Short mmCIF file of C-alpha atoms and ligand atoms in Angstrom, two decimals:
data_model
loop_
_atom_site.label_atom_id
_atom_site.label_comp_id
_atom_site.label_asym_id
_atom_site.label_seq_id
_atom_site.Cartn_x
_atom_site.Cartn_y
_atom_site.Cartn_z
CA MET A 664 126.38 75.58 135.53
CA LYS A 665 122.69 76.17 135.07
CA ARG A 666 121.57 77.08 131.54
CA HIS A 667 118.18 78.30 130.44
CA LEU A 668 116.37 79.23 127.27
CA GLN A 669 115.88 82.89 126.28
CA LEU A 670 113.92 84.51 123.48
CA THR A 671 115.87 87.13 121.51
CA ALA A 672 114.51 90.18 119.65
CA ASP A 673 114.22 88.50 116.23
CA GLY A 674 112.10 85.69 117.70
CA SER A 675 114.92 83.13 117.76
CA HIS A 676 116.11 81.46 120.93
CA THR A 677 119.41 81.57 122.73
CA ILE A 678 120.78 79.99 125.89
CA GLN A 679 121.78 81.96 128.95
CA ILE A 680 124.21 81.03 131.72
CA ASP A 681 123.47 83.17 134.76
CA GLU A 682 126.64 82.35 136.69
CA LEU A 683 128.84 83.65 133.88
CA ASN A 684 126.39 86.40 132.91
CA VAL A 685 126.56 85.32 129.26
CA THR A 686 124.21 84.33 126.47
CA TYR A 687 125.19 82.15 123.51
CA HIS A 688 124.08 84.90 121.10
CA SER A 689 123.07 88.54 121.08
CA LYS A 690 119.80 89.33 122.85
CA HIS A 691 119.06 91.61 119.88
CA GLY A 692 118.59 88.56 117.68
CA ALA A 693 120.42 85.22 117.62
CA ILE A 694 119.79 84.32 113.97
CA GLN A 695 120.37 87.92 112.92
CA GLU A 696 123.74 88.03 114.70
CA SER A 697 124.95 84.65 113.42
CA ARG A 698 124.07 85.57 109.85
CA HIS A 699 125.76 88.95 110.09
CA VAL A 700 129.02 87.88 111.77
CA PHE A 701 129.66 84.37 110.47
CA ILE A 702 127.75 83.99 107.21
CA ASP A 703 127.78 87.48 105.64
CA ALA A 704 131.18 88.62 106.98
CA GLY A 705 132.63 85.10 106.94
CA ILE A 706 131.91 82.47 104.31
CA SER A 707 129.83 84.68 102.02
CA TYR A 708 132.57 87.35 101.99
CA LEU A 709 135.37 84.84 101.37
CA HIS A 710 133.39 83.13 98.64
CA GLN A 711 132.90 86.46 96.85
CA VAL A 712 136.64 87.13 97.05
CA GLN A 713 138.07 83.66 96.36
CA GLN A 714 135.35 81.96 94.30
CA ILE A 715 136.60 78.49 95.20
CA ASN A 716 134.15 75.63 95.49
CA GLU A 717 135.34 73.99 98.71
CA TYR A 718 135.87 75.53 102.15
CA GLN A 719 137.29 74.11 105.36
CA ILE A 720 135.71 75.89 108.33
CA LEU A 721 136.61 75.69 112.02
CA GLU A 722 134.13 76.91 114.59
CA MET A 723 135.12 77.51 118.19
CA GLY A 724 132.03 76.86 120.32
CA PHE A 725 129.46 74.56 118.64
CA GLY A 726 126.84 75.53 121.26
CA THR A 727 123.33 75.37 119.81
CA GLY A 728 124.51 74.42 116.30
CA LEU A 729 123.03 77.63 114.85
CA ASN A 730 126.20 78.66 112.98
CA ALA A 731 126.51 75.12 111.63
CA LEU A 732 122.90 75.16 110.44
CA LEU A 733 123.21 78.57 108.72
CA THR A 734 126.42 77.40 107.02
CA ALA A 735 124.76 74.17 105.87
CA ILE A 736 121.97 76.29 104.34
CA PHE A 737 124.54 78.58 102.67
CA SER A 738 126.50 75.67 101.17
CA ASP A 739 123.34 74.16 99.74
CA GLN A 740 122.07 77.45 98.29
CA MET A 741 125.44 78.50 96.85
CA ASN A 742 126.41 74.99 95.73
CA VAL A 743 129.78 75.10 97.51
CA TYR A 744 131.23 72.20 99.48
CA VAL A 745 131.89 72.86 103.17
CA ASN A 746 133.86 70.65 105.51
CA TYR A 747 132.80 72.05 108.90
CA HIS A 748 134.71 71.30 112.11
CA SER A 749 133.36 72.56 115.40
CA ILE A 750 134.83 72.43 118.90
CA GLU A 751 132.68 72.12 122.01
CA ALA A 752 133.73 71.34 125.57
CA PHE A 753 130.27 71.40 127.18
CA PRO A 754 127.60 70.08 124.79
CA LEU A 755 123.95 70.97 125.37
CA THR A 756 121.63 68.17 126.49
CA ALA A 757 119.06 66.59 124.14
CA GLU A 758 116.36 68.31 126.20
CA GLU A 759 117.91 71.77 125.68
CA ILE A 760 118.40 71.12 121.96
CA GLY A 761 114.78 69.99 121.65
CA MET A 762 113.55 73.39 122.88
CA LEU A 763 115.45 75.47 120.29
CA ASN A 764 113.34 76.97 117.50
CA TYR A 765 115.99 77.38 114.74
CA GLY A 766 114.87 74.37 112.70
CA THR A 767 111.31 75.63 112.65
CA LEU A 768 112.11 79.31 112.01
CA LEU A 769 114.54 78.48 109.19
CA GLN A 770 112.32 75.67 107.85
CA GLN A 771 115.17 73.22 108.26
CA ILE A 772 113.85 70.86 110.92
CA SER A 773 115.45 67.79 109.38
CA VAL A 774 118.90 69.35 108.79
CA PHE A 775 118.92 70.79 112.32
CA SER A 776 118.13 67.38 113.82
CA GLN A 777 120.78 65.70 111.67
CA ILE A 778 123.36 68.25 112.86
CA HIS A 779 122.58 67.35 116.45
CA ALA A 780 122.22 63.62 115.85
CA ALA A 781 125.70 63.51 114.26
CA PRO A 782 128.05 61.66 116.63
CA TRP A 783 130.99 63.42 118.26
CA ASN A 784 134.58 62.96 117.09
CA THR A 785 133.87 61.66 113.62
CA GLY A 786 132.88 63.15 110.26
CA THR A 787 129.22 62.92 109.19
CA PRO A 788 127.74 64.00 105.85
CA ILE A 789 124.68 66.15 106.57
CA HIS A 790 123.86 66.80 102.91
CA PRO A 791 125.88 66.32 99.72
CA LYS A 792 127.61 69.69 100.14
CA PHE A 793 128.10 69.75 103.92
CA GLU A 794 130.16 67.45 106.11
CA LEU A 795 130.21 68.02 109.87
CA TYR A 796 132.86 66.97 112.37
CA LYS A 797 132.01 67.88 115.98
CA HIS A 798 135.04 67.71 118.28
CA HIS A 799 134.15 67.11 121.91
CA CYS A 800 137.18 68.77 123.51
CA THR A 801 138.50 72.09 124.74
CA LEU A 802 140.15 74.56 122.40
CA ASN A 803 143.40 74.02 124.29
CA SER A 804 143.42 70.29 123.63
CA PHE A 805 142.28 70.63 119.98
CA ASN A 806 144.88 69.60 117.41
CA HIS A 807 144.42 69.31 113.70
CA LEU A 808 146.87 68.63 110.90
CA GLU A 809 144.96 70.34 108.10
CA GLN A 810 144.42 74.08 107.97
CA PHE A 811 141.19 75.99 107.52
CA ASN A 812 139.97 78.74 105.18
CA ILE A 813 137.79 80.33 107.85
CA ILE A 814 137.59 80.32 111.63
CA TYR A 815 134.31 81.28 113.26
CA TYR A 816 135.54 82.46 116.64
CA ASP A 817 132.44 82.22 118.84
CA ALA A 818 133.79 81.84 122.36
CA PHE A 819 132.06 83.53 125.28
CA ALA A 820 133.05 87.15 125.78
CA PRO A 821 136.43 88.06 127.28
CA THR A 822 134.70 89.31 130.42
CA ALA A 823 133.54 85.72 131.08
CA GLN A 824 136.45 83.74 129.60
CA PRO A 825 139.53 86.01 129.27
CA GLU A 826 141.76 82.93 128.86
CA LEU A 827 140.22 82.33 125.39
CA TRP A 828 141.23 85.76 124.03
CA THR A 829 144.99 85.80 124.62
CA VAL A 830 147.97 86.17 122.25
CA GLU A 831 148.76 82.45 122.77
CA ILE A 832 145.24 81.43 121.70
CA PHE A 833 145.37 83.67 118.62
CA GLU A 834 148.81 82.29 117.71
CA LYS A 835 147.32 78.82 117.76
CA LEU A 836 144.37 79.98 115.61
CA TYR A 837 146.69 81.82 113.20
CA HIS A 838 148.57 78.57 112.53
CA LEU A 839 145.31 76.68 112.08
CA LEU A 840 144.41 79.01 109.18
CA LYS A 841 145.62 78.64 105.61
CA PRO A 842 147.44 81.63 104.13
CA GLU A 843 144.72 84.04 102.85
CA GLY A 844 142.39 82.59 105.47
CA ILE A 845 140.16 84.70 107.72
CA LEU A 846 138.91 84.63 111.29
CA VAL A 847 135.61 86.35 112.11
CA THR A 848 134.31 87.21 115.54
CA TYR A 849 131.67 89.41 117.12
CA CYS A 850 134.19 90.83 119.62
CA SER A 851 136.11 93.99 118.69
CA LYS A 852 137.52 95.04 122.07
CA GLY A 853 140.87 96.85 121.82
CA VAL A 854 142.63 94.32 124.03
CA VAL A 855 141.41 91.49 121.78
CA ARG A 856 142.44 93.26 118.57
CA ARG A 857 145.89 93.90 120.01
CA ALA A 858 146.25 90.22 120.98
CA MET A 859 145.27 89.23 117.42
CA GLU A 860 147.77 91.66 115.92
CA ALA A 861 150.52 90.39 118.21
CA ALA A 862 149.77 86.88 116.92
CA GLY A 863 150.28 88.03 113.30
CA PHE A 864 146.76 88.85 112.13
CA ARG A 865 145.83 91.90 110.07
CA ILE A 866 142.61 93.32 111.48
CA THR A 867 139.65 94.98 109.83
CA LYS A 868 136.80 96.39 111.87
CA LEU A 869 133.37 95.99 110.31
CA GLN A 870 129.96 97.21 111.27
CA GLY A 871 128.53 94.90 113.92
CA PRO A 872 125.10 93.30 113.98
CA PRO A 873 122.22 95.30 115.54
CA GLY A 874 123.09 96.09 119.16
CA LYS A 875 126.86 95.97 118.55
CA ARG A 876 128.85 98.80 116.96
CA GLU A 877 131.70 96.75 115.50
CA MET A 878 132.92 93.25 114.77
CA VAL A 879 136.26 91.95 113.50
CA ARG A 880 137.51 90.17 110.41
CA ALA A 881 141.15 89.14 110.88
CA PHE A 882 143.38 88.00 108.00
CA ARG A 883 146.29 85.60 107.82
CA ASP A 884 148.02 87.21 104.84
CA HIS A 885 150.76 84.61 104.21
C1 SAM B 1721 129.01 81.77 122.47
S1 SAM B 1721 128.73 80.06 122.71
C2 SAM B 1721 128.77 79.41 121.07
C3 SAM B 1721 127.50 79.62 120.29
C4 SAM B 1721 127.43 78.73 119.09
N1 SAM B 1721 128.42 79.05 118.09
C5 SAM B 1721 126.06 78.66 118.50
O1 SAM B 1721 125.88 78.82 117.24
O2 SAM B 1721 125.14 78.39 119.27
C6 SAM B 1721 130.33 79.52 123.32
C7 SAM B 1721 130.47 78.01 123.38
O3 SAM B 1721 131.82 77.68 123.74
C8 SAM B 1721 131.81 76.55 124.61
N2 SAM B 1721 133.07 76.58 125.37
C9 SAM B 1721 133.36 77.29 126.49
N3 SAM B 1721 134.65 77.10 126.86
C10 SAM B 1721 135.18 76.27 125.94
C11 SAM B 1721 136.49 75.71 125.76
N4 SAM B 1721 137.50 76.00 126.60
N5 SAM B 1721 136.70 74.88 124.70
C12 SAM B 1721 135.67 74.57 123.86
N6 SAM B 1721 134.41 75.07 123.98
C13 SAM B 1721 134.17 75.90 124.99
C14 SAM B 1721 130.56 76.76 125.43
O4 SAM B 1721 130.11 75.56 126.01
C15 SAM B 1721 129.60 77.33 124.40
O5 SAM B 1721 128.86 76.30 123.77
#
């Protein structure tokens, strides 16, 4: 499928796939959306509540590496250790990665290149507080023995990939979370919330990033 670069409203790039009619981030601002949904409502929220100094994070959809970069920045600034696992079935090419402006905009050119230079299917320390493990596989084939504190659920929208928003998928994700763990996602469609609830999650709707009314934080209570 053909992918091309797009500029979003906050000046940061995203990638668009015409055939699926999807972008990797909101057109209203890629960095703005990632910060709002995954950093502020995800790790920053959980850190305020739990105050632990080590987090295991699972991201579905590594994509451009923007969520990984923002989390690496957070872990460094907040002095918390993050073991970050990310799943990606269709990695971007070196040429596509080279066009993205996140490293420059966030003044993290070196960390952004290290994130992309890290080999697939093995753990790589990116800085003393951030270890990255990029899994080159589909979500369906992903298996992991340890559980996570947070899941960043960043699959393409249900209109493009309905098979990634089913009760079965959320049951799998529920079991990948530790008790008291959270899943955050930009999607708050009723059908998705009901699938999450059927899988055992407790749902809270939060204000979405600019351009989106709501987002979801889902809890595994026990
Ligand atoms: C919304 S984008 C992720 C954006 C990404 N988190 C970022 O910061 O750039 C969704 C990603 O999921 C990947 N993907 C699609 N289907 C998948 C599947 N079945 N298993 C794993 N990854 C998949 C796509 O290739 C794409 O990179």
